[in-house]
mmCIF file of C-alpha atoms in Angstrom:
data_model
loop_
_atom_site.group_PDB
_atom_site.id
_atom_site.type_symbol
_atom_site.label_atom_id
_atom_site.label_comp_id
_atom_site.label_asym_id
_atom_site.label_seq_id
_atom_site.Cartn_x
_atom_site.Cartn_y
_atom_site.Cartn_z
ATOM 1 C CA MET A 1 -96.432 115.542 -121.326
ATOM 2 C CA ARG A 2 -95.209 112.180 -122.582
ATOM 3 C CA ALA A 3 -94.725 113.390 -126.163
ATOM 4 C CA ASP A 4 -92.164 115.928 -124.925
ATOM 5 C CA ARG A 5 -90.302 113.185 -123.053
ATOM 6 C CA LEU A 6 -90.209 110.895 -126.085
ATOM 7 C CA VAL A 7 -88.610 113.565 -128.254
ATOM 8 C CA ALA A 8 -86.233 114.525 -125.441
ATOM 9 C CA THR A 9 -85.299 110.876 -124.864
ATOM 10 C CA LEU A 10 -84.491 110.443 -128.541
ATOM 11 C CA LEU A 11 -82.310 113.569 -128.516
ATOM 12 C CA LEU A 12 -80.578 112.306 -125.369
ATOM 13 C CA MET A 13 -79.779 109.036 -127.115
ATOM 14 C CA GLN A 14 -78.464 110.959 -130.099
ATOM 15 C CA ALA A 15 -76.085 112.831 -127.808
ATOM 16 C CA ARG A 16 -74.953 109.858 -125.694
ATOM 17 C CA GLY A 17 -75.418 106.971 -128.079
ATOM 18 C CA ARG A 18 -76.285 104.477 -125.352
ATOM 19 C CA VAL A 19 -78.337 105.057 -122.190
ATOM 20 C CA THR A 20 -79.871 102.971 -119.437
ATOM 21 C CA ALA A 21 -83.433 103.320 -118.180
ATOM 22 C CA LYS A 22 -81.957 104.506 -114.874
ATOM 23 C CA GLU A 23 -80.048 107.302 -116.640
ATOM 24 C CA VAL A 24 -83.152 108.375 -118.566
ATOM 25 C CA ALA A 25 -85.201 108.376 -115.341
ATOM 26 C CA ALA A 26 -82.596 110.561 -113.612
ATOM 27 C CA GLU A 27 -82.413 112.959 -116.565
ATOM 28 C CA PHE A 28 -86.172 113.558 -116.795
ATOM 29 C CA GLU A 29 -87.173 113.066 -113.144
ATOM 30 C CA THR A 30 -89.343 109.985 -113.759
ATOM 31 C CA SER A 31 -89.391 106.469 -112.374
ATOM 32 C CA ILE A 32 -87.250 103.780 -113.971
ATOM 33 C CA ALA A 33 -90.432 101.936 -115.015
ATOM 34 C CA THR A 34 -91.714 105.067 -116.798
ATOM 35 C CA ALA A 35 -88.364 105.566 -118.553
ATOM 36 C CA ARG A 36 -88.399 101.941 -119.690
ATOM 37 C CA ARG A 37 -91.943 102.358 -121.079
ATOM 38 C CA ASP A 38 -90.851 105.472 -122.992
ATOM 39 C CA LEU A 39 -87.928 103.599 -124.546
ATOM 40 C CA GLU A 40 -90.201 100.704 -125.456
ATOM 41 C CA ALA A 41 -92.700 103.152 -127.001
ATOM 42 C CA LEU A 42 -89.992 104.563 -129.267
ATOM 43 C CA SER A 43 -89.018 101.061 -130.336
ATOM 44 C CA ALA A 44 -92.655 100.034 -130.893
ATOM 45 C CA ALA A 45 -93.182 103.125 -133.066
ATOM 46 C CA GLY A 46 -90.514 101.901 -135.468
ATOM 47 C CA ILE A 47 -87.617 104.063 -134.270
ATOM 48 C CA PRO A 48 -84.311 102.085 -134.441
ATOM 49 C CA VAL A 49 -83.950 101.888 -130.662
ATOM 50 C CA TYR A 50 -83.041 98.540 -129.171
ATOM 51 C CA PRO A 51 -81.872 97.177 -125.789
ATOM 52 C CA GLN A 52 -78.597 95.449 -125.065
ATOM 53 C CA VAL A 53 -78.469 93.044 -122.141
ATOM 54 C CA GLY A 54 -75.533 92.211 -119.944
ATOM 55 C CA ARG A 55 -72.754 94.256 -118.423
ATOM 56 C CA GLY A 56 -72.391 97.645 -120.052
ATOM 57 C CA GLY A 57 -75.769 97.217 -121.731
ATOM 58 C CA GLY A 58 -78.595 99.695 -122.099
ATOM 59 C CA TRP A 59 -80.581 101.177 -124.956
ATOM 60 C CA GLN A 60 -79.049 102.656 -128.073
ATOM 61 C CA LEU A 61 -79.837 103.913 -131.529
ATOM 62 C CA LEU A 62 -79.068 101.462 -134.284
ATOM 63 C CA GLY A 63 -75.808 102.280 -135.980
ATOM 64 C CA GLY A 64 -73.476 103.069 -133.115
ATOM 65 C CA ALA A 65 -72.916 105.218 -130.080
ATOM 66 C CA ARG A 66 -73.042 108.498 -132.041
ATOM 67 C CA THR A 67 -75.889 107.728 -134.426
ATOM 68 C CA ASP A 68 -77.297 110.965 -135.855
ATOM 69 C CA LEU A 69 -81.027 111.489 -136.314
ATOM 70 C CA SER A 70 -80.355 111.643 -140.032
ATOM 71 C CA GLY A 71 -79.865 107.868 -139.723
ATOM 72 C CA LEU A 72 -83.645 107.461 -139.507
ATOM 73 C CA THR A 73 -85.330 105.985 -142.549
ATOM 74 C CA SER A 74 -88.287 107.778 -144.119
ATOM 75 C CA ALA A 75 -90.720 105.279 -142.559
ATOM 76 C CA GLU A 76 -89.086 105.661 -139.126
ATOM 77 C CA ALA A 77 -89.305 109.453 -139.317
ATOM 78 C CA ARG A 78 -93.004 109.254 -140.216
ATOM 79 C CA ALA A 79 -93.595 106.861 -137.296
ATOM 80 C CA LEU A 80 -91.917 109.219 -134.839
ATOM 81 C CA PHE A 81 -93.824 112.295 -135.999
ATOM 82 C CA LEU A 82 -97.164 110.435 -136.021
ATOM 83 C CA LEU A 83 -96.448 109.377 -132.441
ATOM 84 C CA VAL A 84 -95.688 112.826 -131.023
ATOM 85 C CA GLY A 85 -97.284 115.131 -133.593
ATOM 86 C CA PRO A 86 -100.772 115.333 -131.996
ATOM 87 C CA ALA A 87 -99.296 116.868 -128.848
ATOM 88 C CA ALA A 88 -98.083 119.829 -130.898
ATOM 89 C CA SER A 89 -101.685 120.978 -131.385
ATOM 90 C CA LEU A 90 -102.042 121.376 -127.598
ATOM 91 C CA VAL A 91 -98.571 122.165 -126.255
ATOM 92 C CA PRO A 92 -96.439 124.927 -127.840
ATOM 93 C CA GLU A 93 -93.258 123.371 -126.395
ATOM 94 C CA ALA A 94 -93.990 120.095 -128.200
ATOM 95 C CA LYS A 95 -94.464 121.989 -131.466
ATOM 96 C CA SER A 96 -91.136 123.721 -130.950
ATOM 97 C CA ALA A 97 -89.406 120.392 -130.216
ATOM 98 C CA LEU A 98 -90.787 118.836 -133.397
ATOM 99 C CA ARG A 99 -89.685 121.829 -135.441
ATOM 100 C CA LYS A 100 -86.133 121.426 -134.141
ATOM 101 C CA LEU A 101 -86.253 117.705 -134.818
ATOM 102 C CA VAL A 102 -87.327 118.287 -138.419
ATOM 103 C CA HIS A 103 -84.123 120.209 -139.068
ATOM 104 C CA ALA A 104 -82.076 117.192 -137.949
ATOM 105 C CA LEU A 105 -83.562 115.093 -140.762
ATOM 106 C CA PRO A 106 -82.268 114.877 -144.329
ATOM 107 C CA ASP A 107 -84.059 117.154 -146.806
ATOM 108 C CA SER A 108 -85.596 114.158 -148.587
ATOM 109 C CA PHE A 109 -87.453 113.101 -145.388
ATOM 110 C CA ARG A 110 -88.652 116.494 -144.167
ATOM 111 C CA THR A 111 -91.772 116.725 -146.316
ATOM 112 C CA ASP A 112 -93.096 113.354 -145.140
ATOM 113 C CA ALA A 113 -92.132 114.048 -141.526
ATOM 114 C CA GLU A 114 -93.867 117.440 -141.475
ATOM 115 C CA ALA A 115 -96.952 115.948 -143.137
ATOM 116 C CA ALA A 116 -97.048 113.192 -140.489
ATOM 117 C CA ALA A 117 -96.762 115.733 -137.678
ATOM 118 C CA GLU A 118 -99.752 117.642 -139.097
ATOM 119 C CA ALA A 119 -101.846 114.558 -139.921
ATOM 120 C CA VAL A 120 -103.596 114.418 -136.533
ATOM 121 C CA VAL A 121 -105.064 117.220 -134.413
ATOM 122 C CA LEU A 122 -106.382 116.649 -130.899
ATOM 123 C CA ASP A 123 -109.515 118.563 -129.916
ATOM 124 C CA PRO A 124 -110.142 117.819 -126.219
ATOM 125 C CA ALA A 125 -113.430 119.767 -126.066
ATOM 126 C CA ARG A 126 -116.640 117.735 -126.122
ATOM 127 C CA TRP A 127 -119.485 118.671 -128.481
ATOM 128 C CA GLY A 128 -121.555 121.494 -127.079
ATOM 129 C CA ARG A 129 -119.041 122.243 -124.336
ATOM 130 C CA PRO A 130 -116.142 124.709 -124.364
ATOM 131 C CA HIS A 131 -112.613 123.495 -123.777
ATOM 132 C CA ARG A 132 -111.726 123.690 -120.091
ATOM 133 C CA ALA A 133 -108.647 125.810 -119.592
ATOM 134 C CA GLN A 134 -105.721 124.288 -117.727
ATOM 135 C CA PRO A 135 -105.808 125.412 -114.053
ATOM 136 C CA PRO A 136 -103.160 128.062 -113.367
ATOM 137 C CA LEU A 137 -101.624 125.969 -110.568
ATOM 138 C CA VAL A 138 -100.704 123.099 -112.916
ATOM 139 C CA THR A 139 -97.435 124.694 -114.045
ATOM 140 C CA GLU A 140 -96.363 125.480 -110.480
ATOM 141 C CA LEU A 141 -97.209 121.976 -109.279
ATOM 142 C CA GLN A 142 -95.376 120.412 -112.229
ATOM 143 C CA ALA A 143 -92.262 122.310 -111.183
ATOM 144 C CA ALA A 144 -92.668 121.057 -107.603
ATOM 145 C CA VAL A 145 -92.898 117.457 -108.841
ATOM 146 C CA ILE A 146 -89.784 117.798 -111.006
ATOM 147 C CA GLN A 147 -87.776 119.638 -108.345
ATOM 148 C CA ARG A 148 -88.958 117.249 -105.603
ATOM 149 C CA ARG A 149 -90.151 120.026 -103.274
ATOM 150 C CA LYS A 150 -92.905 119.799 -100.670
ATOM 151 C CA VAL A 151 -96.031 121.881 -101.310
ATOM 152 C CA ARG A 152 -98.191 123.557 -98.687
ATOM 153 C CA LEU A 153 -101.726 123.898 -99.992
ATOM 154 C CA SER A 154 -105.273 124.792 -99.015
ATOM 155 C CA TYR A 155 -107.797 122.288 -100.335
ATOM 156 C CA ARG A 156 -111.583 122.384 -100.372
ATOM 157 C CA GLY A 157 -113.319 119.005 -100.660
ATOM 158 C CA TRP A 158 -116.687 118.948 -102.419
ATOM 159 C CA ASN A 159 -118.519 118.652 -99.089
ATOM 160 C CA ARG A 160 -116.019 120.132 -96.610
ATOM 161 C CA ASP A 161 -114.539 123.437 -95.538
ATOM 162 C CA PRO A 162 -110.999 124.107 -96.844
ATOM 163 C CA ASP A 163 -108.078 122.890 -94.767
ATOM 164 C CA GLU A 164 -104.321 123.282 -95.025
ATOM 165 C CA ARG A 165 -102.026 120.335 -95.811
ATOM 166 C CA LEU A 166 -98.329 119.710 -96.419
ATOM 167 C CA CYS A 167 -98.000 117.437 -99.459
ATOM 168 C CA ASP A 168 -95.182 115.499 -101.103
ATOM 169 C CA PRO A 169 -96.089 115.926 -104.817
ATOM 170 C CA TRP A 170 -95.539 112.721 -106.837
ATOM 171 C CA GLY A 171 -97.171 113.480 -110.179
ATOM 172 C CA LEU A 172 -100.009 115.087 -112.143
ATOM 173 C CA VAL A 173 -102.724 113.395 -114.192
ATOM 174 C CA GLU A 174 -105.181 114.876 -116.682
ATOM 175 C CA LYS A 175 -108.400 112.903 -117.198
ATOM 176 C CA ASN A 176 -111.167 114.240 -119.424
ATOM 177 C CA GLU A 177 -109.855 117.821 -119.098
ATOM 178 C CA VAL A 178 -109.731 117.592 -115.288
ATOM 179 C CA TRP A 179 -106.319 117.773 -113.591
ATOM 180 C CA TYR A 180 -105.357 115.822 -110.462
ATOM 181 C CA LEU A 181 -102.337 115.892 -108.159
ATOM 182 C CA LEU A 182 -101.168 112.615 -106.657
ATOM 183 C CA GLY A 183 -98.998 112.919 -103.593
ATOM 184 C CA GLY A 184 -98.310 111.890 -100.046
ATOM 185 C CA VAL A 185 -99.728 113.427 -96.881
ATOM 186 C CA ASP A 186 -98.299 112.061 -93.631
ATOM 187 C CA GLY A 187 -97.005 109.066 -95.580
ATOM 188 C CA ALA A 188 -100.371 108.116 -97.140
ATOM 189 C CA GLN A 189 -101.227 108.531 -100.819
ATOM 190 C CA ARG A 190 -103.789 111.229 -101.559
ATOM 191 C CA THR A 191 -105.481 112.519 -104.725
ATOM 192 C CA PHE A 192 -106.325 116.217 -105.080
ATOM 193 C CA ARG A 193 -108.532 117.709 -107.783
ATOM 194 C CA ILE A 194 -106.444 120.733 -108.733
ATOM 195 C CA GLU A 195 -109.374 123.068 -109.387
ATOM 196 C CA ARG A 196 -110.319 122.608 -105.696
ATOM 197 C CA ILE A 197 -106.890 123.765 -104.502
ATOM 198 C CA ILE A 198 -107.407 127.342 -103.289
ATOM 199 C CA TRP A 199 -103.711 128.170 -103.054
ATOM 200 C CA ALA A 200 -100.398 126.341 -103.115
ATOM 201 C CA VAL A 201 -96.903 127.355 -102.017
ATOM 202 C CA VAL A 202 -93.829 125.390 -103.092
ATOM 203 C CA THR A 203 -91.452 125.118 -100.124
ATOM 204 C CA GLU A 204 -87.688 124.584 -100.037
ATOM 205 C CA ASP A 205 -88.084 121.313 -98.135
ATOM 206 C CA PRO A 206 -87.240 118.158 -100.134
ATOM 207 C CA ALA A 207 -90.226 115.952 -100.877
ATOM 208 C CA ASP A 208 -90.358 112.280 -99.947
ATOM 209 C CA ARG A 209 -91.108 109.885 -102.801
ATOM 210 C CA PRO A 210 -91.590 106.123 -102.363
ATOM 211 C CA ASP A 211 -88.902 103.949 -103.918
ATOM 212 C CA GLY A 212 -90.066 102.541 -107.238
ATOM 213 C CA PHE A 213 -93.147 104.774 -107.354
ATOM 214 C CA ASP A 214 -94.879 104.526 -110.738
ATOM 215 C CA LEU A 215 -97.380 107.280 -111.498
ATOM 216 C CA ALA A 216 -99.294 105.269 -114.109
ATOM 217 C CA GLU A 217 -99.737 102.320 -111.735
ATOM 218 C CA ALA A 218 -100.776 104.613 -108.878
ATOM 219 C CA TRP A 219 -103.392 106.277 -111.103
ATOM 220 C CA ASP A 220 -104.748 102.883 -112.182
ATOM 221 C CA THR A 221 -105.391 102.153 -108.510
ATOM 222 C CA VAL A 222 -107.201 105.488 -108.084
ATOM 223 C CA VAL A 223 -109.389 104.747 -111.123
ATOM 224 C CA ARG A 224 -110.318 101.293 -109.783
ATOM 225 C CA ASP A 225 -111.270 102.775 -106.399
ATOM 226 C CA VAL A 226 -113.402 105.494 -108.012
ATOM 227 C CA ASN A 227 -115.182 102.961 -110.224
ATOM 228 C CA GLN A 228 -116.025 100.911 -107.133
ATOM 229 C CA GLN A 229 -117.443 104.006 -105.439
ATOM 230 C CA ARG A 230 -119.536 104.734 -108.535
ATOM 231 C CA GLU A 231 -121.231 101.372 -108.008
ATOM 232 C CA SER A 232 -122.406 102.173 -104.468
ATOM 233 C CA ALA A 233 -126.044 102.327 -105.652
ATOM 234 C CA SER A 234 -127.817 100.646 -108.541
ATOM 235 C CA THR A 235 -131.248 100.234 -110.083
ATOM 236 C CA ILE A 236 -132.837 97.774 -112.502
ATOM 237 C CA VAL A 237 -135.001 99.221 -115.267
ATOM 238 C CA VAL A 238 -136.693 98.068 -118.455
ATOM 239 C CA THR A 239 -136.271 100.498 -121.330
ATOM 240 C CA ASN A 240 -136.324 100.940 -125.084
ATOM 241 C CA THR A 241 -132.980 99.858 -126.553
ATOM 242 C CA ALA A 242 -132.863 103.065 -128.620
ATOM 243 C CA ILE A 243 -131.980 105.147 -125.549
ATOM 244 C CA LEU A 244 -129.165 102.893 -124.292
ATOM 245 C CA PRO A 245 -126.462 105.038 -125.962
ATOM 246 C CA PHE A 246 -127.844 108.114 -124.188
ATOM 247 C CA LEU A 247 -127.858 106.341 -120.823
ATOM 248 C CA ARG A 248 -124.226 105.321 -121.330
ATOM 249 C CA GLU A 249 -123.328 108.894 -122.216
ATOM 250 C CA GLN A 250 -125.107 110.166 -119.110
ATOM 251 C CA PHE A 251 -124.050 107.620 -116.481
ATOM 252 C CA GLY A 252 -120.822 106.290 -118.023
ATOM 253 C CA GLU A 253 -120.075 103.317 -120.231
ATOM 254 C CA LEU A 254 -119.147 101.041 -117.316
ATOM 255 C CA ALA A 255 -122.211 102.022 -115.281
ATOM 256 C CA VAL A 256 -124.774 100.602 -117.740
ATOM 257 C CA GLU A 257 -125.181 96.838 -118.208
ATOM 258 C CA ASP A 258 -127.991 95.618 -120.460
ATOM 259 C CA THR A 259 -129.604 92.278 -121.342
ATOM 260 C CA ALA A 260 -131.905 92.122 -124.361
ATOM 261 C CA ILE A 261 -135.542 91.158 -123.725
ATOM 262 C CA ASP A 262 -136.609 91.370 -127.371
ATOM 263 C CA ASP A 263 -135.750 93.440 -130.451
ATOM 264 C CA HIS A 264 -136.918 96.679 -128.844
ATOM 265 C CA ARG A 265 -136.547 96.323 -125.069
ATOM 266 C CA ALA A 266 -133.735 95.609 -122.644
ATOM 267 C CA ARG A 267 -133.344 94.950 -118.938
ATOM 268 C CA VAL A 268 -130.707 97.389 -117.717
ATOM 269 C CA ARG A 269 -128.672 97.703 -114.519
ATOM 270 C CA ILE A 270 -127.472 101.282 -113.925
ATOM 271 C CA SER A 271 -124.948 102.213 -111.207
ATOM 272 C CA ALA A 272 -124.170 105.531 -109.529
ATOM 273 C CA PRO A 273 -122.628 106.791 -106.278
ATOM 274 C CA ALA A 274 -126.087 107.394 -104.717
ATOM 275 C CA GLU A 275 -129.749 106.555 -105.366
ATOM 276 C CA ILE A 276 -130.716 110.221 -105.606
ATOM 277 C CA MET A 277 -128.277 110.588 -108.516
ATOM 278 C CA LEU A 278 -129.921 107.619 -110.223
ATOM 279 C CA ALA A 279 -133.385 109.104 -109.798
ATOM 280 C CA ARG A 280 -132.376 112.552 -111.013
ATOM 281 C CA GLY A 281 -130.581 111.066 -113.997
ATOM 282 C CA LEU A 282 -133.558 108.892 -114.974
ATOM 283 C CA ALA A 283 -136.211 111.572 -114.449
ATOM 284 C CA GLY A 284 -135.696 112.977 -117.948
ATOM 285 C CA TRP A 285 -136.395 109.557 -119.489
ATOM 286 C CA GLY A 286 -139.580 108.887 -117.521
ATOM 287 C CA GLU A 287 -141.771 107.958 -120.509
ATOM 288 C CA TYR A 288 -139.253 105.357 -121.716
ATOM 289 C CA ILE A 289 -138.304 103.671 -118.433
ATOM 290 C CA ASP A 290 -139.995 101.276 -116.024
ATOM 291 C CA VAL A 291 -138.078 101.021 -112.748
ATOM 292 C CA LEU A 292 -138.239 97.499 -111.367
ATOM 293 C CA GLU A 293 -136.103 97.932 -108.256
ATOM 294 C CA PRO A 294 -135.348 99.201 -105.725
ATOM 295 C CA ALA A 295 -138.568 100.750 -104.491
ATOM 296 C CA SER A 296 -136.627 103.670 -103.028
ATOM 297 C CA VAL A 297 -135.595 104.835 -106.528
ATOM 298 C CA ARG A 298 -139.228 104.621 -107.698
ATOM 299 C CA SER A 299 -140.283 106.679 -104.664
ATOM 300 C CA GLU A 300 -137.666 109.338 -105.413
ATOM 301 C CA LEU A 301 -138.823 109.520 -109.046
ATOM 302 C CA MET A 302 -142.412 110.006 -107.854
ATOM 303 C CA ARG A 303 -141.291 112.770 -105.509
ATOM 304 C CA LEU A 304 -139.387 114.500 -108.292
ATOM 305 C CA GLY A 305 -142.394 114.194 -110.625
ATOM 306 C CA ALA A 306 -144.746 115.683 -108.049
ATOM 307 C CA ALA A 307 -142.323 118.541 -107.424
ATOM 308 C CA LEU A 308 -142.118 119.288 -111.164
ATOM 309 C CA VAL A 309 -145.889 119.330 -111.484
ATOM 310 C CA GLU A 310 -146.299 121.555 -108.443
ATOM 311 C CA ARG A 311 -143.671 124.023 -109.606
ATOM 312 C CA ASN A 312 -144.456 124.074 -113.334
ATOM 313 C CA GLY A 313 -148.074 122.926 -113.599
ATOM 314 C CA PRO A 314 -151.014 125.227 -114.387
#
């Protein structure tokens, strides 16, 4: 988790005084671009970390090559603990790191720093839904990414039988409590939903990783591709503006585009991967929605309505 890296990066700078982004990347098994973003995040949070350009340059803590963490001001300590404190509510290791960091501060700063660390709690569970536990394979796959080892895995796609693949693991991403593995298979980038991995074995073979690979940039590309796929089908409806928030919750914020007709009605374009998903999603709002187009969505709604009447009618 990034919060762990930020604390670890700060401790590394305390020990070495001055570091380069390349050295940080090598220490924590990240890309140079990721290491540079972490250093910039510390600086943006108010920590006295600044870059030096030119030969022999790098990043260092203000005050010299052996600056101690007690050199932080009260405001800087609060900024650091506000930045990484929320992770402590989810990750025991982050809580332990913060506790160690507190002891490196002067007594006069500890109260404020501890209060800042406890000021924010992250609750990833959505209302009415339990928190999804982290898949057991996440820890094993994290180790494979850090150690740069190939992984042999069995993966079941949502509409396919499981098959076996040899993967170069490049990084893990958590999105809305769902974990994904990004990696290479036969030289091509692939994305695996970890809960669909049946089993995984970390091999002793070194993994290949593209030069300059940036996990955040790679994930941005995945997100763009998925959003395009989500727009494969669309429908135009007229509805009461009062239900627009519910439609956005159901189909996704980016999948609902509305234009006001008057104070109470709106013309709405709704997107989804398939027309049947549009019809099933709209069926529960039948009394509030008039489907203008396409006719195929109207036909599917009529079929669903007839099936409900037949199954549940008197």
